[in-house]
PDB file of C-alpha atoms in Angstrom:
ATOM      1  CA  MET A   1       0.000   0.000   0.000  1.00  0.00           C
ATOM      2  CA  MET A   2       1.359   3.449  -0.869  1.00  0.00           C
ATOM      3  CA  ILE A   3       0.563   6.739   0.808  1.00  0.00           C
ATOM      4  CA  LEU A   4       1.046   9.706  -1.489  1.00  0.00           C
ATOM      5  CA  THR A   5       2.254  12.943   0.041  1.00  0.00           C
ATOM      6  CA  ASP A   6       3.596  16.196  -1.334  1.00  0.00           C
ATOM      7  CA  LYS A   7       7.145  14.896  -1.105  1.00  0.00           C
ATOM      8  CA  LYS A   8       7.480  11.242  -2.041  1.00  0.00           C
ATOM      9  CA  PRO A   9       5.546   7.981  -1.817  1.00  0.00           C
ATOM     10  CA  ARG A  10       6.015   6.113   1.450  1.00  0.00           C
ATOM     11  CA  VAL A  11       5.447   2.410   1.910  1.00  0.00           C
ATOM     12  CA  THR A  12       3.359   1.596   4.952  1.00  0.00           C
ATOM     13  CA  VAL A  13       4.377  -1.162   7.310  1.00  0.00           C
ATOM     14  CA  GLU A  14       0.901  -2.702   7.327  1.00  0.00           C
ATOM     15  CA  GLY A  15       0.432  -4.973   4.356  1.00  0.00           C
ATOM     16  CA  ILE A  16       4.162  -5.646   4.111  1.00  0.00           C
ATOM     17  CA  LEU A  17       4.847  -7.117   7.544  1.00  0.00           C
ATOM     18  CA  THR A  18       2.406  -9.353   9.391  1.00  0.00           C
ATOM     19  CA  ALA A  19       0.807  -8.195  12.627  1.00  0.00           C
ATOM     20  CA  ASP A  20       3.025 -10.692  14.481  1.00  0.00           C
ATOM     21  CA  GLU A  21       6.154  -9.293  12.826  1.00  0.00           C
ATOM     22  CA  ILE A  22       5.166  -5.727  13.681  1.00  0.00           C
ATOM     23  CA  HIS A  23       4.425  -6.705  17.281  1.00  0.00           C
ATOM     24  CA  GLU A  24       7.709  -8.595  17.648  1.00  0.00           C
ATOM     25  CA  ILE A  25       9.773  -5.755  16.172  1.00  0.00           C
ATOM     26  CA  GLN A  26       8.041  -3.265  18.478  1.00  0.00           C
ATOM     27  CA  HIS A  27       8.800  -5.584  21.395  1.00  0.00           C
ATOM     28  CA  HIS A  28      12.507  -5.598  20.457  1.00  0.00           C
ATOM     29  CA  ILE A  29      12.546  -1.813  20.038  1.00  0.00           C
ATOM     30  CA  GLU A  30      11.363  -1.424  23.642  1.00  0.00           C
ATOM     31  CA  HIS A  31      14.486  -3.207  24.890  1.00  0.00           C
ATOM     32  CA  TYR A  32      16.969  -0.777  23.358  1.00  0.00           C
ATOM     33  CA  PRO A  33      17.712   2.907  23.931  1.00  0.00           C
ATOM     34  CA  TYR A  34      17.435   3.596  20.176  1.00  0.00           C
ATOM     35  CA  PRO A  35      15.056   1.847  17.739  1.00  0.00           C
ATOM     36  CA  ARG A  36      17.827   1.130  15.201  1.00  0.00           C
ATOM     37  CA  ALA A  37      19.585  -1.044  17.796  1.00  0.00           C
ATOM     38  CA  ALA A  38      16.859  -3.645  17.217  1.00  0.00           C
ATOM     39  CA  CYS A  39      17.752  -4.015  13.524  1.00  0.00           C
ATOM     40  CA  LEU A  40      19.443  -7.414  13.736  1.00  0.00           C
ATOM     41  CA  ASP A  41      16.650  -8.833  15.902  1.00  0.00           C
ATOM     42  CA  ALA A  42      14.069  -7.499  13.437  1.00  0.00           C
ATOM     43  CA  LEU A  43      15.875  -8.932  10.411  1.00  0.00           C
ATOM     44  CA  LYS A  44      16.283 -12.330  12.068  1.00  0.00           C
ATOM     45  CA  TYR A  45      12.628 -12.467  13.100  1.00  0.00           C
ATOM     46  CA  VAL A  46      11.287 -11.599   9.657  1.00  0.00           C
ATOM     47  CA  GLN A  47      13.688 -14.070   8.054  1.00  0.00           C
ATOM     48  CA  ARG A  48      12.744 -16.848  10.482  1.00  0.00           C
ATOM     49  CA  ARG A  49       9.117 -16.482   9.398  1.00  0.00           C
ATOM     50  CA  ASN A  50       9.768 -16.053   5.658  1.00  0.00           C
ATOM     51  CA  GLY A  51      13.109 -17.728   4.943  1.00  0.00           C
ATOM     52  CA  TRP A  52      14.627 -14.482   3.646  1.00  0.00           C
ATOM     53  CA  VAL A  53      14.092 -10.709   3.738  1.00  0.00           C
ATOM     54  CA  ASP A  54      12.792  -9.066   0.559  1.00  0.00           C
ATOM     55  CA  ASP A  55      13.101  -5.400  -0.460  1.00  0.00           C
ATOM     56  CA  ALA A  56       9.612  -4.416   0.694  1.00  0.00           C
ATOM     57  CA  GLN A  57      10.244  -5.970   4.098  1.00  0.00           C
ATOM     58  CA  MET A  58      13.595  -4.145   4.319  1.00  0.00           C
ATOM     59  CA  ASN A  59      11.813  -0.841   3.633  1.00  0.00           C
ATOM     60  CA  ALA A  60       9.139  -1.555   6.248  1.00  0.00           C
ATOM     61  CA  ILE A  61      11.683  -2.628   8.880  1.00  0.00           C
ATOM     62  CA  ALA A  62      13.812   0.455   8.212  1.00  0.00           C
ATOM     63  CA  GLN A  63      10.730   2.654   8.591  1.00  0.00           C
ATOM     64  CA  MET A  64       9.819   1.020  11.920  1.00  0.00           C
ATOM     65  CA  LEU A  65      13.374   1.468  13.202  1.00  0.00           C
ATOM     66  CA  SER A  66      13.657   5.085  11.999  1.00  0.00           C
ATOM     67  CA  MET A  67      16.739   4.305   9.952  1.00  0.00           C
ATOM     68  CA  SER A  68      17.630   4.487   6.294  1.00  0.00           C
ATOM     69  CA  VAL A  69      17.210   1.455   4.080  1.00  0.00           C
ATOM     70  CA  ALA A  70      20.895   1.819   3.137  1.00  0.00           C
ATOM     71  CA  ASP A  71      21.946   1.501   6.784  1.00  0.00           C
ATOM     72  CA  LEU A  72      19.711  -1.530   7.280  1.00  0.00           C
ATOM     73  CA  GLU A  73      21.028  -3.062   4.054  1.00  0.00           C
ATOM     74  CA  GLY A  74      24.546  -2.562   5.419  1.00  0.00           C
ATOM     75  CA  VAL A  75      23.656  -4.608   8.487  1.00  0.00           C
ATOM     76  CA  ALA A  76      21.911  -7.297   6.433  1.00  0.00           C
ATOM     77  CA  THR A  77      24.829  -7.731   4.055  1.00  0.00           C
ATOM     78  CA  PHE A  78      27.430  -7.663   6.833  1.00  0.00           C
ATOM     79  CA  TYR A  79      25.903 -10.739   8.472  1.00  0.00           C
ATOM     80  CA  ASN A  80      26.166 -13.658   6.080  1.00  0.00           C
ATOM     81  CA  ARG A  81      23.219 -15.468   7.660  1.00  0.00           C
ATOM     82  CA  ILE A  82      20.703 -12.787   6.712  1.00  0.00           C
ATOM     83  CA  TYR A  83      19.464 -13.846   3.286  1.00  0.00           C
ATOM     84  CA  ARG A  84      18.420 -11.194   0.776  1.00  0.00           C
ATOM     85  CA  GLN A  85      17.215 -13.659  -1.814  1.00  0.00           C
ATOM     86  CA  PRO A  86      15.133 -16.827  -1.557  1.00  0.00           C
ATOM     87  CA  VAL A  87      16.879 -19.889  -0.165  1.00  0.00           C
ATOM     88  CA  GLY A  88      15.921 -23.540   0.105  1.00  0.00           C
ATOM     89  CA  ARG A  89      14.082 -25.096   3.028  1.00  0.00           C
ATOM     90  CA  HIS A  90      17.479 -26.140   4.380  1.00  0.00           C
ATOM     91  CA  VAL A  91      20.591 -23.989   4.097  1.00  0.00           C
ATOM     92  CA  ILE A  92      23.933 -25.775   4.088  1.00  0.00           C
ATOM     93  CA  LEU A  93      26.817 -23.568   5.210  1.00  0.00           C
ATOM     94  CA  LEU A  94      30.119 -25.226   4.382  1.00  0.00           C
ATOM     95  CA  CYS A  95      33.148 -23.782   6.161  1.00  0.00           C
ATOM     96  CA  ASP A  96      35.919 -22.754   3.787  1.00  0.00           C
ATOM     97  CA  SER A  97      38.387 -21.386   6.357  1.00  0.00           C
ATOM     98  CA  ILE A  98      42.014 -22.468   6.208  1.00  0.00           C
ATOM     99  CA  ALA A  99      41.587 -25.008   9.034  1.00  0.00           C
ATOM    100  CA  CYS A 100      38.681 -26.751   7.304  1.00  0.00           C
ATOM    101  CA  PHE A 101      40.359 -26.405   3.907  1.00  0.00           C
ATOM    102  CA  LEU A 102      43.406 -28.270   5.237  1.00  0.00           C
ATOM    103  CA  MET A 103      41.112 -30.984   6.585  1.00  0.00           C
ATOM    104  CA  GLY A 104      39.374 -31.573   3.235  1.00  0.00           C
ATOM    105  CA  ALA A 105      36.648 -28.941   2.892  1.00  0.00           C
ATOM    106  CA  GLU A 106      37.328 -28.548  -0.827  1.00  0.00           C
ATOM    107  CA  THR A 107      36.753 -32.255  -1.478  1.00  0.00           C
ATOM    108  CA  LEU A 108      33.699 -32.164   0.775  1.00  0.00           C
ATOM    109  CA  ALA A 109      32.311 -29.177  -1.153  1.00  0.00           C
ATOM    110  CA  GLU A 110      32.738 -31.073  -4.421  1.00  0.00           C
ATOM    111  CA  ALA A 111      30.874 -34.055  -2.938  1.00  0.00           C
ATOM    112  CA  PHE A 112      27.957 -31.856  -1.855  1.00  0.00           C
ATOM    113  CA  GLN A 113      27.869 -30.134  -5.243  1.00  0.00           C
ATOM    114  CA  ARG A 114      27.819 -33.499  -7.013  1.00  0.00           C
ATOM    115  CA  GLU A 115      25.154 -34.982  -4.748  1.00  0.00           C
ATOM    116  CA  LEU A 116      22.904 -31.911  -4.932  1.00  0.00           C
ATOM    117  CA  GLY A 117      23.606 -31.030  -8.564  1.00  0.00           C
ATOM    118  CA  ILE A 118      24.265 -27.380  -7.688  1.00  0.00           C
ATOM    119  CA  GLN A 119      27.164 -25.004  -7.108  1.00  0.00           C
ATOM    120  CA  PHE A 120      27.765 -22.640  -4.193  1.00  0.00           C
ATOM    121  CA  GLY A 121      25.084 -19.953  -4.098  1.00  0.00           C
ATOM    122  CA  GLN A 122      22.465 -22.114  -5.793  1.00  0.00           C
ATOM    123  CA  THR A 123      19.311 -23.880  -4.637  1.00  0.00           C
ATOM    124  CA  THR A 124      18.212 -27.339  -5.728  1.00  0.00           C
ATOM    125  CA  ALA A 125      15.365 -27.459  -8.258  1.00  0.00           C
ATOM    126  CA  ASP A 126      13.011 -28.918  -5.630  1.00  0.00           C
ATOM    127  CA  GLY A 127      13.761 -26.014  -3.273  1.00  0.00           C
ATOM    128  CA  ARG A 128      15.075 -28.361  -0.612  1.00  0.00           C
ATOM    129  CA  PHE A 129      18.684 -27.174  -0.218  1.00  0.00           C
ATOM    130  CA  THR A 130      20.776 -24.068  -0.736  1.00  0.00           C
ATOM    131  CA  LEU A 131      24.560 -24.514  -0.591  1.00  0.00           C
ATOM    132  CA  LEU A 132      26.653 -21.599   0.649  1.00  0.00           C
ATOM    133  CA  PRO A 133      30.273 -21.156   1.709  1.00  0.00           C
ATOM    134  CA  ILE A 134      30.977 -19.548   5.070  1.00  0.00           C
ATOM    135  CA  CYS A 135      34.322 -18.243   6.274  1.00  0.00           C
ATOM    136  CA  CYS A 136      34.371 -19.928   9.712  1.00  0.00           C
ATOM    137  CA  LEU A 137      31.970 -21.737  11.983  1.00  0.00           C
ATOM    138  CA  GLY A 138      34.288 -21.693  14.996  1.00  0.00           C
ATOM    139  CA  ASN A 139      34.561 -25.472  15.080  1.00  0.00           C
ATOM    140  CA  CYS A 140      38.107 -25.635  13.736  1.00  0.00           C
ATOM    141  CA  ASP A 141      39.203 -28.609  15.836  1.00  0.00           C
ATOM    142  CA  LYS A 142      36.525 -30.732  14.153  1.00  0.00           C
ATOM    143  CA  GLY A 143      37.066 -29.736  10.539  1.00  0.00           C
ATOM    144  CA  PRO A 144      35.804 -29.957   7.976  1.00  0.00           C
ATOM    145  CA  THR A 145      32.675 -28.483   9.502  1.00  0.00           C
ATOM    146  CA  LEU A 146      29.321 -27.474   8.111  1.00  0.00           C
ATOM    147  CA  MET A 147      25.944 -26.335   9.329  1.00  0.00           C
ATOM    148  CA  ILE A 148      22.581 -27.409   8.039  1.00  0.00           C
ATOM    149  CA  ASP A 149      20.021 -24.972   9.372  1.00  0.00           C
ATOM    150  CA  GLU A 150      21.018 -24.615  13.052  1.00  0.00           C
ATOM    151  CA  ASP A 151      22.777 -27.996  13.328  1.00  0.00           C
ATOM    152  CA  THR A 152      26.582 -28.054  13.317  1.00  0.00           C
ATOM    153  CA  HIS A 153      28.293 -31.141  11.904  1.00  0.00           C
ATOM    154  CA  GLY A 154      32.008 -31.648  12.405  1.00  0.00           C
ATOM    155  CA  LEU A 155      34.529 -34.180  11.112  1.00  0.00           C
ATOM    156  CA  VAL A 156      32.353 -34.692   8.032  1.00  0.00           C
ATOM    157  CA  ASP A 157      33.813 -36.731   5.199  1.00  0.00           C
ATOM    158  CA  VAL A 158      32.656 -37.381   1.648  1.00  0.00           C
ATOM    159  CA  THR A 159      31.286 -40.816   2.516  1.00  0.00           C
ATOM    160  CA  SER A 160      28.702 -39.321   4.870  1.00  0.00           C
ATOM    161  CA  VAL A 161      27.285 -36.646   2.527  1.00  0.00           C
ATOM    162  CA  LYS A 162      24.319 -38.634   1.206  1.00  0.00           C
ATOM    163  CA  GLN A 163      23.389 -39.963   4.650  1.00  0.00           C
ATOM    164  CA  LEU A 164      23.624 -36.479   6.142  1.00  0.00           C
ATOM    165  CA  LEU A 165      21.357 -34.996   3.462  1.00  0.00           C
ATOM    166  CA  GLU A 166      18.755 -37.726   4.007  1.00  0.00           C
ATOM    167  CA  LYS A 167      18.250 -36.472   7.575  1.00  0.00           C
ATOM    168  CA  TYR A 168      16.775 -33.261   6.158  1.00  0.00           C
ATOM    169  CA  VAL A 169      13.739 -34.355   4.165  1.00  0.00           C
TER     170      VAL A 169
END
């Protein structure tokens, strides 16, 4: 919905964000001295409900937080787990740090790409998986490491790829 004024059109929050999203963002705002401090919480909440954050949602969130869309976009793109485009039902984050690389992450990545039929940054045709690289998962002593959704898997080898994927139907 657009409201026309003398200056420029403004997108309203209603119709873009759900009532639950608006309520939750307002709840987070109350816990900070400045509304913009709730930006990461707001982005994570909207993404948790939708899988990603689209442009209209970014505009509505920025409006609620009294910040520019450019500033909010800066936060969203800084954190590699805020998705600005659609992703699969399950997101696979494969660590490509030096520790995991030395433990076979490159070979593991090739195995996932073969099994899924996609490259990094792509989603399977059935919308089940998105495969993304990530610089470090902080599990270096158990490399190579990956995350599927919120589950961390360490010491993963190429022989366990198919079995691991089958857990996420």
